[in-house]
Short mmCIF file of C-alpha atoms and ligand atoms in Angstrom, two decimals:
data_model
loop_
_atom_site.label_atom_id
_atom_site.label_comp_id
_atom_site.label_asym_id
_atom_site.label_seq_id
_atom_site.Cartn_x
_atom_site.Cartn_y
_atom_site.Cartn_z
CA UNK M 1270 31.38 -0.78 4.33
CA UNK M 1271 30.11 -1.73 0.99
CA UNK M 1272 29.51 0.61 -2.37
CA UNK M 1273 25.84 0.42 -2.95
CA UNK M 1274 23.42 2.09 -5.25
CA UNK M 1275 19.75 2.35 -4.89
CA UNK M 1276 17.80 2.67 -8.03
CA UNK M 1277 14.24 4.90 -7.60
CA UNK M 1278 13.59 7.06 -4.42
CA UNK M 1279 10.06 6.08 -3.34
CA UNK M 1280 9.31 4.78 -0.04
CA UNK M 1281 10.90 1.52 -0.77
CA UNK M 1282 14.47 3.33 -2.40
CA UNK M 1283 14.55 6.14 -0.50
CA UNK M 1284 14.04 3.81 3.09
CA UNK M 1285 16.50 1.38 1.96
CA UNK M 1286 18.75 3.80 0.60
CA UNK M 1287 18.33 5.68 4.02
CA UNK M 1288 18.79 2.68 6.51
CA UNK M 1289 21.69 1.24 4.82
CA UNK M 1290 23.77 4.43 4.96
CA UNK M 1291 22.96 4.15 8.34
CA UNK M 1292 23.93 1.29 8.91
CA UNK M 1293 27.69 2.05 7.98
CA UNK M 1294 27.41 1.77 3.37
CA UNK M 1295 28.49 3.82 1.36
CA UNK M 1296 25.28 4.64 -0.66
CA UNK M 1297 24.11 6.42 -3.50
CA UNK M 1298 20.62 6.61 -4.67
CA UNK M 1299 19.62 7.31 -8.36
CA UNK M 1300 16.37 8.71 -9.34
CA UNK M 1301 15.09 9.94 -12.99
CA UNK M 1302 13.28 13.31 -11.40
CA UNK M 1303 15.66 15.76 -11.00
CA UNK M 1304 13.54 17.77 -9.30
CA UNK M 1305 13.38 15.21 -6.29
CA UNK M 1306 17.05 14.43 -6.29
CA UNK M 1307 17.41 18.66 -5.87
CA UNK M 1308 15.11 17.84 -3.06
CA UNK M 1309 16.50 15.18 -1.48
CA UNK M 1310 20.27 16.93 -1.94
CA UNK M 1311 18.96 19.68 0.50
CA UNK M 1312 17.29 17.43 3.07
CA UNK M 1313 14.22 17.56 2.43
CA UNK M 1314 11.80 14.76 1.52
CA UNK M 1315 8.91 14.53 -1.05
CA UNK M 1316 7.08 12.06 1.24
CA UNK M 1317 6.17 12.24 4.75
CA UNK M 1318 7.41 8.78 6.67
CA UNK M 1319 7.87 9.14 10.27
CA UNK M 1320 11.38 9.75 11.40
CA UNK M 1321 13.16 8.92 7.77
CA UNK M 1322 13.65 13.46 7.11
CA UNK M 1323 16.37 12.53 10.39
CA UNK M 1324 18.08 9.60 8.92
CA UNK M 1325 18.58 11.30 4.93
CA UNK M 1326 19.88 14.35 7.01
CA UNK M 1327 22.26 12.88 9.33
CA UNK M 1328 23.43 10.12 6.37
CA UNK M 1329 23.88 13.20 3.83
CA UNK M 1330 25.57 15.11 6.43
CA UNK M 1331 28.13 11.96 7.04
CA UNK M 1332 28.33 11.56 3.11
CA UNK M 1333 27.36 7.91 3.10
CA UNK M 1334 24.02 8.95 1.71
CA UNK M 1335 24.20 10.87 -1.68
CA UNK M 1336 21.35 11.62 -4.64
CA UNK M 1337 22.15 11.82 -8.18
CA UNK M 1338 20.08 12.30 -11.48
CA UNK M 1339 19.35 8.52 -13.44
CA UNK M 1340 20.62 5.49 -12.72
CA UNK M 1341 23.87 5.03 -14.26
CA UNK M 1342 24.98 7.68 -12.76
CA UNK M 1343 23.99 6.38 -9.20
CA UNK M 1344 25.92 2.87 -9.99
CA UNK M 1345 29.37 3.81 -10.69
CA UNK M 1346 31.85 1.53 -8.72
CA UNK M 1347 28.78 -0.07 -6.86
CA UNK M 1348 29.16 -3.33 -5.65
CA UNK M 1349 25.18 -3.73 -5.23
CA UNK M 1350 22.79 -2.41 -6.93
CA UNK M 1351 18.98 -2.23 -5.63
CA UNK M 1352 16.19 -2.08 -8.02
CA UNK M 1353 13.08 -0.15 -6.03
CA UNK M 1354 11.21 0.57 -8.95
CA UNK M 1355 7.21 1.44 -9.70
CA UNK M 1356 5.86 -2.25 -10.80
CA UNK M 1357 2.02 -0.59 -11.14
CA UNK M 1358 -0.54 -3.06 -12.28
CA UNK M 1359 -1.91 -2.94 -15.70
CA UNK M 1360 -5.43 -2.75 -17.16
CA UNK M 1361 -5.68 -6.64 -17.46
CA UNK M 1362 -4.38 -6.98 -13.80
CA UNK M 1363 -1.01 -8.08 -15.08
CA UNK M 1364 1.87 -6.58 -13.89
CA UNK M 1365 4.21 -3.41 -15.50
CA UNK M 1366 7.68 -4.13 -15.50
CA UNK M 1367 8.46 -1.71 -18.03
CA UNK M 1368 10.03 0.44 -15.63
CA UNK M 1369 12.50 -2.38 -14.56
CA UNK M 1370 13.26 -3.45 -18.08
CA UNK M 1371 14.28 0.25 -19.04
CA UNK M 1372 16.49 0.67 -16.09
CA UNK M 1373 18.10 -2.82 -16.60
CA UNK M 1374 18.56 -2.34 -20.31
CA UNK M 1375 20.32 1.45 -19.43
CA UNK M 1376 22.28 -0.32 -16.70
CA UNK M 1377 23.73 -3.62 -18.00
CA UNK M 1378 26.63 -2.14 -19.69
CA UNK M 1379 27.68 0.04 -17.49
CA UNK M 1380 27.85 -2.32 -14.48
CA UNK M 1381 30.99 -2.86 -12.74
CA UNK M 1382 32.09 -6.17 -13.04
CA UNK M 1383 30.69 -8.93 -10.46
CA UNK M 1384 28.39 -6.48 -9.51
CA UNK M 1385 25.29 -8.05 -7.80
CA UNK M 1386 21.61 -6.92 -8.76
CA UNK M 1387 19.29 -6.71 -5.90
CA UNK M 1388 15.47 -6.73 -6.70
CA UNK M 1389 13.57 -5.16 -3.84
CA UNK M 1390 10.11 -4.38 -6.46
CA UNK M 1391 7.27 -6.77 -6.04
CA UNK M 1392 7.50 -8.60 -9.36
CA UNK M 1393 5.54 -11.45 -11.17
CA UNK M 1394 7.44 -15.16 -10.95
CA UNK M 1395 10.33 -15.44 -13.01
CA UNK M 1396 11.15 -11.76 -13.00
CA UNK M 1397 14.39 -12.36 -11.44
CA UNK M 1398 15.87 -14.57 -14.78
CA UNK M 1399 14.27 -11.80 -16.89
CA UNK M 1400 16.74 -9.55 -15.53
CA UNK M 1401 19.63 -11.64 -15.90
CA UNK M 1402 18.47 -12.08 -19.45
CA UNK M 1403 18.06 -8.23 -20.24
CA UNK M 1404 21.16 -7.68 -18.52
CA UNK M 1405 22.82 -10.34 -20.39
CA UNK M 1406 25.99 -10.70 -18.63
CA UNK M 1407 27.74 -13.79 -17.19
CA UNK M 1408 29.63 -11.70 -14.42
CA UNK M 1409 26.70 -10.21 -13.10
CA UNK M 1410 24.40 -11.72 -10.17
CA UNK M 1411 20.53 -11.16 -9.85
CA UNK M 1412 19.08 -11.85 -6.62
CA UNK M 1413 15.46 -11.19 -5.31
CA UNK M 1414 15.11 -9.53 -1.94
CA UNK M 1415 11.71 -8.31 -1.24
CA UNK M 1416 10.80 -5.78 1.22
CA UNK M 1417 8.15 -6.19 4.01
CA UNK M 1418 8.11 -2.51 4.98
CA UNK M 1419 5.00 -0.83 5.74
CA UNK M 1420 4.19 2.67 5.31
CA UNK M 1421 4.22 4.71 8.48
CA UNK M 1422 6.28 2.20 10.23
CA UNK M 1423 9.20 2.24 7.32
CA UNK M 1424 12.21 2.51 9.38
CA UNK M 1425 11.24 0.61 12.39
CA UNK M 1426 10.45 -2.11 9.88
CA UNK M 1427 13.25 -1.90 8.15
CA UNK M 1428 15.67 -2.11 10.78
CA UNK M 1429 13.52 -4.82 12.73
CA UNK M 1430 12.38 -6.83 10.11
CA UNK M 1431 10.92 -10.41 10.90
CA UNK M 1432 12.54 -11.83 7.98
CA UNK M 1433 15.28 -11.12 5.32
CA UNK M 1434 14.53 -13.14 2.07
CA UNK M 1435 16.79 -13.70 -0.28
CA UNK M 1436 16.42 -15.90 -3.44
CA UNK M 1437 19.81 -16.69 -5.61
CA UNK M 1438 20.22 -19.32 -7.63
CA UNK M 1439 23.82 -19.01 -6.10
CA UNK M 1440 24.55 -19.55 -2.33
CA UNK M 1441 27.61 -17.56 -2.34
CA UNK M 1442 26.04 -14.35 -3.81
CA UNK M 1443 23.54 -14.98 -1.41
CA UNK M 1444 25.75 -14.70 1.44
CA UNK M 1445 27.18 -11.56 -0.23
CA UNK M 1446 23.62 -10.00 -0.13
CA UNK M 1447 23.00 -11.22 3.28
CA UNK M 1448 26.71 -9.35 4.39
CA UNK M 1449 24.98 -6.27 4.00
CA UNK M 1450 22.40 -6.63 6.73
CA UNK M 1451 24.91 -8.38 9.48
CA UNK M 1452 24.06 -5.84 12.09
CA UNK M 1453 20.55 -6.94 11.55
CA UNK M 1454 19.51 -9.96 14.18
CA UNK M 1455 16.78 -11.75 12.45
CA UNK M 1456 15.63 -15.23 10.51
CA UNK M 1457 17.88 -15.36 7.28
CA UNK M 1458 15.86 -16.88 4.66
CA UNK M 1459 17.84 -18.06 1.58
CA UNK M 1460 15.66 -19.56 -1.30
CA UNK M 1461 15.52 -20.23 -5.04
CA UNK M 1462 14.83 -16.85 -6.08
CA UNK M 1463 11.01 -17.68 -7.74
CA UNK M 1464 10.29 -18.80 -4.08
CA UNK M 1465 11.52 -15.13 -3.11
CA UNK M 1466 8.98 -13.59 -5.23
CA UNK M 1467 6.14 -15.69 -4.47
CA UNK M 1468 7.00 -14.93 -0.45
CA UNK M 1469 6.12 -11.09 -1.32
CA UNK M 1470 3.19 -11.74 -3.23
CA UNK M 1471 2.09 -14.76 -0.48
CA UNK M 1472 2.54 -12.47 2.29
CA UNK M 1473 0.65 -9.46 1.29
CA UNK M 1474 -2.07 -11.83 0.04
CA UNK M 1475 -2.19 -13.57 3.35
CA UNK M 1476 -2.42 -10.65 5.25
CA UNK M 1477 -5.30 -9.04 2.83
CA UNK M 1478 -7.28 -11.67 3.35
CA UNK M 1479 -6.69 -12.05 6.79
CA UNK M 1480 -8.15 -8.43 6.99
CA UNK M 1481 -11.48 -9.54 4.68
CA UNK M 1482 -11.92 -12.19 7.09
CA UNK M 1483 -12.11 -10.31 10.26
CA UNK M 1484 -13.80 -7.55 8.61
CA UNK M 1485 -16.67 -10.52 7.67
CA UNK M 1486 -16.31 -11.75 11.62
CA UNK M 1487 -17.34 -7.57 12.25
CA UNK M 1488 -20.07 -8.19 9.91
CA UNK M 1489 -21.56 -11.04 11.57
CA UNK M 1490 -20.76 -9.29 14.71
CA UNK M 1491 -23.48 -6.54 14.31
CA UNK M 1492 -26.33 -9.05 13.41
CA UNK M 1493 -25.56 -11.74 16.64
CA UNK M 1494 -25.47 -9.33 18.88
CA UNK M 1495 -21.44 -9.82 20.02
CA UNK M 1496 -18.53 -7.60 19.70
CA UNK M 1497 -15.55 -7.61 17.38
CA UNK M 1498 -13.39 -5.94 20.12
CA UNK M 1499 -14.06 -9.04 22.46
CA UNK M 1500 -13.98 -11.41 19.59
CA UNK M 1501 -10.22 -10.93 18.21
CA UNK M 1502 -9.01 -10.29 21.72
CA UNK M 1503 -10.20 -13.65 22.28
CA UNK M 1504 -8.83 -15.15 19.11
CA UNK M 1505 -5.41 -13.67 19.24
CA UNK M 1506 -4.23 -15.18 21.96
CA UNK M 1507 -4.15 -18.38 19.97
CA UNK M 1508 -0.53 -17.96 19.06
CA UNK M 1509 -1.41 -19.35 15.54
CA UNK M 1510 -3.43 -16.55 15.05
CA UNK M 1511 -1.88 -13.48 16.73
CA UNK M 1512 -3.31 -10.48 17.29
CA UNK M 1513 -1.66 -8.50 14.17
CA UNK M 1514 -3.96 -7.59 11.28
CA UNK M 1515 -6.69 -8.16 13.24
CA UNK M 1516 -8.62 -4.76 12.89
CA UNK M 1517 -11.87 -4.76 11.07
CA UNK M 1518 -12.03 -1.38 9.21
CA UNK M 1519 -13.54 0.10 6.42
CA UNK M 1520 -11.92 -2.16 3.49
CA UNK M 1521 -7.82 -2.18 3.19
CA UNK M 1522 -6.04 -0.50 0.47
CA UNK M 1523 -2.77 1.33 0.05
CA UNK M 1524 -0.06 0.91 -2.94
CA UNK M 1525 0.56 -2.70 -2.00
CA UNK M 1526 -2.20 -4.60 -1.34
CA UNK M 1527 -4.93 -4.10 -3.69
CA UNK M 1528 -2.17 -4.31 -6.25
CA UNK M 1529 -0.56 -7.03 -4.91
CA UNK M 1530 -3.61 -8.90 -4.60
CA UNK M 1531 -4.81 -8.37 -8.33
CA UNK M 1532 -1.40 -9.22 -9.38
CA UNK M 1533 -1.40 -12.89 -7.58
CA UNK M 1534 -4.96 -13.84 -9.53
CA UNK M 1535 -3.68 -12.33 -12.34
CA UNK M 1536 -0.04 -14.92 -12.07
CA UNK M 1537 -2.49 -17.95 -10.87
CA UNK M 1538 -4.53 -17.49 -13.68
CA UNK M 1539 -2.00 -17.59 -16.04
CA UNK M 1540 -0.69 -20.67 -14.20
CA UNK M 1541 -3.88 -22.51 -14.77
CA UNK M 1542 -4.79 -22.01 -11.07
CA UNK M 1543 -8.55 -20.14 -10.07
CA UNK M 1544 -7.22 -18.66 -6.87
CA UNK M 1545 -11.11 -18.72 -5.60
CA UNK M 1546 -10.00 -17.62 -2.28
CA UNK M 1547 -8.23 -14.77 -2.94
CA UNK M 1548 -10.69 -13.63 -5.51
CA UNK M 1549 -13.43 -13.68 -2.29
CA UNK M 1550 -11.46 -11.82 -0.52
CA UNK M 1551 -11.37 -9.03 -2.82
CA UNK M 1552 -14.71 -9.02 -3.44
CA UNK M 1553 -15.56 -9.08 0.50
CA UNK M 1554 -12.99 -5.68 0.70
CA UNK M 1555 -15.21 -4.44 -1.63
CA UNK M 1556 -18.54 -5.14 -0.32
CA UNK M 1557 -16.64 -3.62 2.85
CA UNK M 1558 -16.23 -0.43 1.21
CA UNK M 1559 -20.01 -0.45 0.35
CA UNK M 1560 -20.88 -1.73 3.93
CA UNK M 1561 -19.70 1.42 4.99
CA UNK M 1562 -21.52 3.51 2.47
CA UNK M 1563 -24.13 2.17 3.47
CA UNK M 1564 -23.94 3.13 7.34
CA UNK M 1565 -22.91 6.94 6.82
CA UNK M 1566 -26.11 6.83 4.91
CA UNK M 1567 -28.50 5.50 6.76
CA UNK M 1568 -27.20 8.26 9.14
CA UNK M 1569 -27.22 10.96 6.61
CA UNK M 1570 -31.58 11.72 6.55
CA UNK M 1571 -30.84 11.42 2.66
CA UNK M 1572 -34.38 10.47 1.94
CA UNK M 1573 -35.84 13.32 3.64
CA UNK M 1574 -33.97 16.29 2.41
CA UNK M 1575 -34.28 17.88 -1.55
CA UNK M 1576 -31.10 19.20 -0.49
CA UNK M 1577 -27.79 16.38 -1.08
CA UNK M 1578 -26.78 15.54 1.98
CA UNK M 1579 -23.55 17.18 3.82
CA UNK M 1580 -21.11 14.80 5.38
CA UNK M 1581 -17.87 15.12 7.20
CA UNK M 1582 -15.27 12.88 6.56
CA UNK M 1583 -12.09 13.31 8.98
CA UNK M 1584 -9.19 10.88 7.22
CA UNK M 1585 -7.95 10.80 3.77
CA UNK M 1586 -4.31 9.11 3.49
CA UNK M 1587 -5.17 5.27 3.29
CA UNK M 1588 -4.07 4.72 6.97
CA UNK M 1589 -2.54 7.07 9.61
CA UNK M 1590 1.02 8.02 9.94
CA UNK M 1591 1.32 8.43 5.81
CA UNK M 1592 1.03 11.51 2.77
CA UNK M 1593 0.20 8.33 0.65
CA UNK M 1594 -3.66 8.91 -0.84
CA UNK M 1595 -2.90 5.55 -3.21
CA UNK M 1596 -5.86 3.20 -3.49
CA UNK M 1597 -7.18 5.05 -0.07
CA UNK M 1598 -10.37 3.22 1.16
CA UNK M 1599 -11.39 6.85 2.70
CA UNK M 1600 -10.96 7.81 -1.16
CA UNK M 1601 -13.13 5.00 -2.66
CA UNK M 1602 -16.07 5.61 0.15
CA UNK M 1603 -16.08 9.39 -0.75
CA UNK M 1604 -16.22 8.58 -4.09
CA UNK M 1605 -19.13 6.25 -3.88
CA UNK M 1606 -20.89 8.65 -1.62
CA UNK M 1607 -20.82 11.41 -4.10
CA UNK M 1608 -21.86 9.37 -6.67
CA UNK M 1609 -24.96 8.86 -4.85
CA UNK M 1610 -25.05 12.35 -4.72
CA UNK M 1611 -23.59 13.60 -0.89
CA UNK M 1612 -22.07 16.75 -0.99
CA UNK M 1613 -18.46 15.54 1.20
CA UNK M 1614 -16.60 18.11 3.06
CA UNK M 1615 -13.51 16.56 4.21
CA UNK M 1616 -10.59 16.82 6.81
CA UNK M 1617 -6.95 15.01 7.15
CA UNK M 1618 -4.19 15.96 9.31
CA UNK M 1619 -1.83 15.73 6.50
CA UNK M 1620 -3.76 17.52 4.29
CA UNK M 1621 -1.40 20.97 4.39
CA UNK M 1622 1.12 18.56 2.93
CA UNK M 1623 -0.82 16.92 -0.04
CA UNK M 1624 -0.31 18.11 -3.31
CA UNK M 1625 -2.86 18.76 -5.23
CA UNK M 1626 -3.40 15.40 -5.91
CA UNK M 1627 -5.68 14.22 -9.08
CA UNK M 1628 -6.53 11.49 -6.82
CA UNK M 1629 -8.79 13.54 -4.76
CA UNK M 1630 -12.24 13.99 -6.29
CA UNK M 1631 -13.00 17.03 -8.09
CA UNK M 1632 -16.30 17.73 -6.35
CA UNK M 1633 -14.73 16.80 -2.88
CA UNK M 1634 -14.52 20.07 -0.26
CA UNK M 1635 -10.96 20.24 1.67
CA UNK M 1636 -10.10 22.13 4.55
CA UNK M 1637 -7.91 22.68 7.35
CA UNK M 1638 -10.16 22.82 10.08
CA UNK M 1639 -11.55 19.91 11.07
CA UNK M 1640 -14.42 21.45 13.04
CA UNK M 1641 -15.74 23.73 10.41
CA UNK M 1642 -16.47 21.21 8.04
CA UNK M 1643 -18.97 19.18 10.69
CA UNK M 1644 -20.46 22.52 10.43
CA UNK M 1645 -24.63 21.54 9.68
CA UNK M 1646 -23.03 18.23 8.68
CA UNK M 1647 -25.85 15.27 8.56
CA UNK M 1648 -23.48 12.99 10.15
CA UNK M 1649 -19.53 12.55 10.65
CA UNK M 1650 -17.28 9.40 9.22
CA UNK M 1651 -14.01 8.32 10.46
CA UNK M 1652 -12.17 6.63 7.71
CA UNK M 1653 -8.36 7.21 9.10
CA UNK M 1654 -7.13 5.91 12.37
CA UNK M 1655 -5.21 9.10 13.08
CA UNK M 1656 -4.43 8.72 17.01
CA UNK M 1657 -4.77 12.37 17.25
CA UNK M 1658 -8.55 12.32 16.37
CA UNK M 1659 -9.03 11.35 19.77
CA UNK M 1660 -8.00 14.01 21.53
CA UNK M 1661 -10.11 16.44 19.49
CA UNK M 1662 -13.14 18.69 21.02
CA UNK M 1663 -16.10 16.43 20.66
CA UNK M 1664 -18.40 18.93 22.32
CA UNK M 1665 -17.65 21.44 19.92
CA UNK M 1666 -17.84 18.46 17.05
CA UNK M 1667 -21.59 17.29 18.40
CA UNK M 1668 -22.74 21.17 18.40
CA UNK M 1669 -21.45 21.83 14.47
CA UNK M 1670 -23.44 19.33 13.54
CA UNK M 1671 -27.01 19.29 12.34
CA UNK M 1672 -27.77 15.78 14.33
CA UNK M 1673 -24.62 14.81 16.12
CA UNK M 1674 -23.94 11.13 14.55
CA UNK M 1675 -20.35 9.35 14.06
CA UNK M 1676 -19.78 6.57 12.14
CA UNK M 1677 -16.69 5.65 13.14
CA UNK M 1678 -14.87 3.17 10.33
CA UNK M 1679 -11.76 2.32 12.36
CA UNK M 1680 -13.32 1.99 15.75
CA UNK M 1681 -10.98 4.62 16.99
CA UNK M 1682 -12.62 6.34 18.94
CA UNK M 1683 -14.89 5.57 22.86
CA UNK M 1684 -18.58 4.61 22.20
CA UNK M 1685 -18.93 5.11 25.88
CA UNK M 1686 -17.85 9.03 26.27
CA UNK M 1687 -19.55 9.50 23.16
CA UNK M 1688 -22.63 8.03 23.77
CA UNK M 1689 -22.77 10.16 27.03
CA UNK M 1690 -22.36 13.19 25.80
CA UNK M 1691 -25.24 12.55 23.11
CA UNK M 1692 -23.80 11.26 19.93
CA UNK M 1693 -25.19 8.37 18.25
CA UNK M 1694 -22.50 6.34 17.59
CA UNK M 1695 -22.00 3.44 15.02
CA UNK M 1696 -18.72 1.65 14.62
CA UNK M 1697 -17.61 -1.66 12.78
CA UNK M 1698 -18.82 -4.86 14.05
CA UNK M 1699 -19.09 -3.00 17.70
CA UNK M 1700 -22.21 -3.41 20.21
C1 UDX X 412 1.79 -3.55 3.34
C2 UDX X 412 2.49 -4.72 4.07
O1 UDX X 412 2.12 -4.73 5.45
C3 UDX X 412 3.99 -4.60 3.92
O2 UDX X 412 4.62 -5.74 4.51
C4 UDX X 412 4.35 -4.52 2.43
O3 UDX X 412 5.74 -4.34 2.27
C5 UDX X 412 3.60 -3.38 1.75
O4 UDX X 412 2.17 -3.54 1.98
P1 UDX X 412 1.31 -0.96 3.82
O5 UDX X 412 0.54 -0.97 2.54
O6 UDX X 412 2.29 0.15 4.06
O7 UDX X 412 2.15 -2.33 3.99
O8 UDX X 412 0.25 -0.90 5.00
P2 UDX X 412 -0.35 -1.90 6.10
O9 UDX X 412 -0.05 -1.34 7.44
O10 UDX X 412 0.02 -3.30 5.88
O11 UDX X 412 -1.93 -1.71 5.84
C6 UDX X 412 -2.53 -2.10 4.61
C7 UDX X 412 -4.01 -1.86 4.66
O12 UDX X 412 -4.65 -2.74 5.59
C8 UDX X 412 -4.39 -0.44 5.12
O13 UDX X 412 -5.51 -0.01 4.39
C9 UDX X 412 -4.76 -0.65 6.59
O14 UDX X 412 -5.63 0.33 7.10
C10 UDX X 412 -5.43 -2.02 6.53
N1 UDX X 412 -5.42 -2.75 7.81
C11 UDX X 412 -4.25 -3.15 8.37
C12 UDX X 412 -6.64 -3.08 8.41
O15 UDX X 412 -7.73 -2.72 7.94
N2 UDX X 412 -6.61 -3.80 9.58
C13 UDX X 412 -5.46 -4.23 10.15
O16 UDX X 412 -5.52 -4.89 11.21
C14 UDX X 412 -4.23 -3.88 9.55
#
């Protein structure tokens, strides 16, 4: 059992903080919002990830899972200290470590000595020696140790992870880092710790782009006549392909890669180095949000009515299984549709559990019920892949509606029983 403390309670801090405890530490996780920590002290969470409310209750209940206010109160007599901090991008595309610096800065003094610092943020090359710089202190380690968890999947991930990264100057403290995940069975990779940080950013890059690219391949799909579904199920099975991050959908998004990917240029550029590619594959997530504009429009009779149009939109969070509304592709398409002057009535399964979130657009109509809102609706979009969406009345859906037409974003749902019970149906890349 090892004395750790986890610095910010996101989804990043508050999984890690969460798995670890379970996995037999002694952890304690520091955050600067008292109001989450009084939260978190009771159980409850102020994010919804599958199956992580179980873990902080059974872990608090155990007392190797505790929440205090600020961060050097969370590190006294820790051995390891994880930094899951906010690194949001900045108006150039640069990165913000401002919230790392503070904590560091606050921290360094009060760090108990041979204390290791373990950087789980995604941070621009070189962040790691920044640390050790602000922190300014030859018995303390700083290690890099991303984290490949995805939202929705957190603490599956987390406890099956592919990969554990960690990049130390020092092989020893690198082995002390790695100590911490024994009971974890996977590929230990130990690297310098700028080759840690460009693994995140690599990854998340890759993977983006791997999503432009098959979102292109549903593009072409639609004009030659063949079918996406048939096209990556024959693709995938080429093992140096795989059939992960294959879905074409209505543009990616999410806190990670839109950032991530602005941050990478952003590093290249300042390295001298156009990253062309990556750049492309920006811009073709983009065009992919307009792509599907442009479909629940041509759906929508907009040129015939004086009336805006009405259209339903069931999905909001930026994929299924999250709260998380950041950089939501369902957000940006709304957007752009009520800029060109749709009136959007919207549905999301979560949506009793959003906040009132300033990142849902003024003029944009919630509700609860996600048959009302197809009510004399033009047309109906599926921007979320919520599995429950399937199940749902499609009958009743296809009589709400003024002409009963789904565009269907994440090809969730079954052209076939739709199309038989009269709905025209258009999905991505789809025959
Ligand atoms: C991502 C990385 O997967 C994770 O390793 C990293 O730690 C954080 O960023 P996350 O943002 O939680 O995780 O979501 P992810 O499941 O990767 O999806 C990202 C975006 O890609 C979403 O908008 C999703 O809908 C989209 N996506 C994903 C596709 O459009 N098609 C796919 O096949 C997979």
């Amino acid at each position: 059992m090892k004395k750790i403390a986890i610095i910010g309670t996101g989804y990043v801090g508050l999984t890690t903080g969460a798995y670890l405890a379970h996995l037999g530490h002694q952890v304690c996780c520091g955050d600067i919002s008292a109001e989450k920590i009084q939260l978190l002290n009771q159980g409850k969470l102020p994010i919804f990830e599958p199956g992580l409310e179980k873990i902080v209750k059974e872990e608090l209940s155990t007392k190797r899972l505790s929440f205090v206010v600020g961060a050097t109160n969370a590190i006294k007599e820790a051995e390891f200290i994880f930094l899951c901090l906010p690194t949001p991008t900045k108006e150039d595309g640069s990165v913000d470590m401002s919230f790392i610096e503070a904590v560091c800065k606050e921290i360094g003094p009060a760090l108990e000595s041979e204390a290791v610092v373990i950087n789980k943020s995604t941070v621009p090359i070189g962040s790691t020696k920044k640390i050790e710089e602000i922190i300014n202190r030859s018995d303390i380690s700083v290690v890099s140790n991303p984290e490949f968890l995805r939202e929705g999947s957190a603490i599956y991930d987390s406890l099956n992870p592919d990969r554990i990264v960690i990049g130390s100057q020092d092989p020893e403290v690198a082995m002390r880092v790695a100590s911490l995940y024994k009971s974890i069975h996977t590929a230990l990779v130990i690297t310098s710790p700028a080759s840690a940080e460009l693994i995140k950013y690599a990854s998340n890059a890759f993977l983006a782009t791997k999503i432009s690219f098959v979102n292109s391949i549903a593009n072409l799909c639609e004009s030659a006549g063949a079918d996406i579904k048939e096209v990556t199920l024959g693709m995938g099975y080429d093992r140096r392909i795989g059939f992960e991050f294959l879905k074409p959908g209505p543009g990616w998004g999410g806190s990670c890669f839109p950032k991530d990917t602005k941050a990478l240029i952003s590093i290249a550029d300042k390295l001298d180095y156009d990253f062309e590619l990556l750049k492309q594959a920006v811009k073709t997530n983009d065009l992919q949000y307009e792509k599907i504009v442009q479909k629940i429009l041509n759906n929508s009779n907009v040129s015939t009515k004086d009336s805006p149009p009405k259209i339903a939109v069931w999905g909001l969070t930026f994929k299924a299984q999250t709260d998380d509304l950041r950089d939501s592709p369902s957000l940006n398409i709304i957007n752009m549709l009520i800029s060109k002057g749709a009136e959007v009535h919207s549905f999301d399964p979560q949506i009793s559990f959003i906040p009132a979130s300033h990142l849902l657009p003024v003029s944009l109509i919630v509700s609860d019920d996600p048959y009302e809102i197809c009510k004399e609706a033009s047309v109906l979009a599926i921007l979320t892949e919520w599995d429950e969406f399937r199940r749902y009345d499609f009958e009743k859906v296809r009589d709400f509606l003024e002409s009963p037409q789904i565009i269907d974003a994440r090809n969730l749902l079954d052209p076939i029983v739709l199309r038989k019970i009269g709905f025209k149906y258009e999905g991505v890349g789809l025959l």
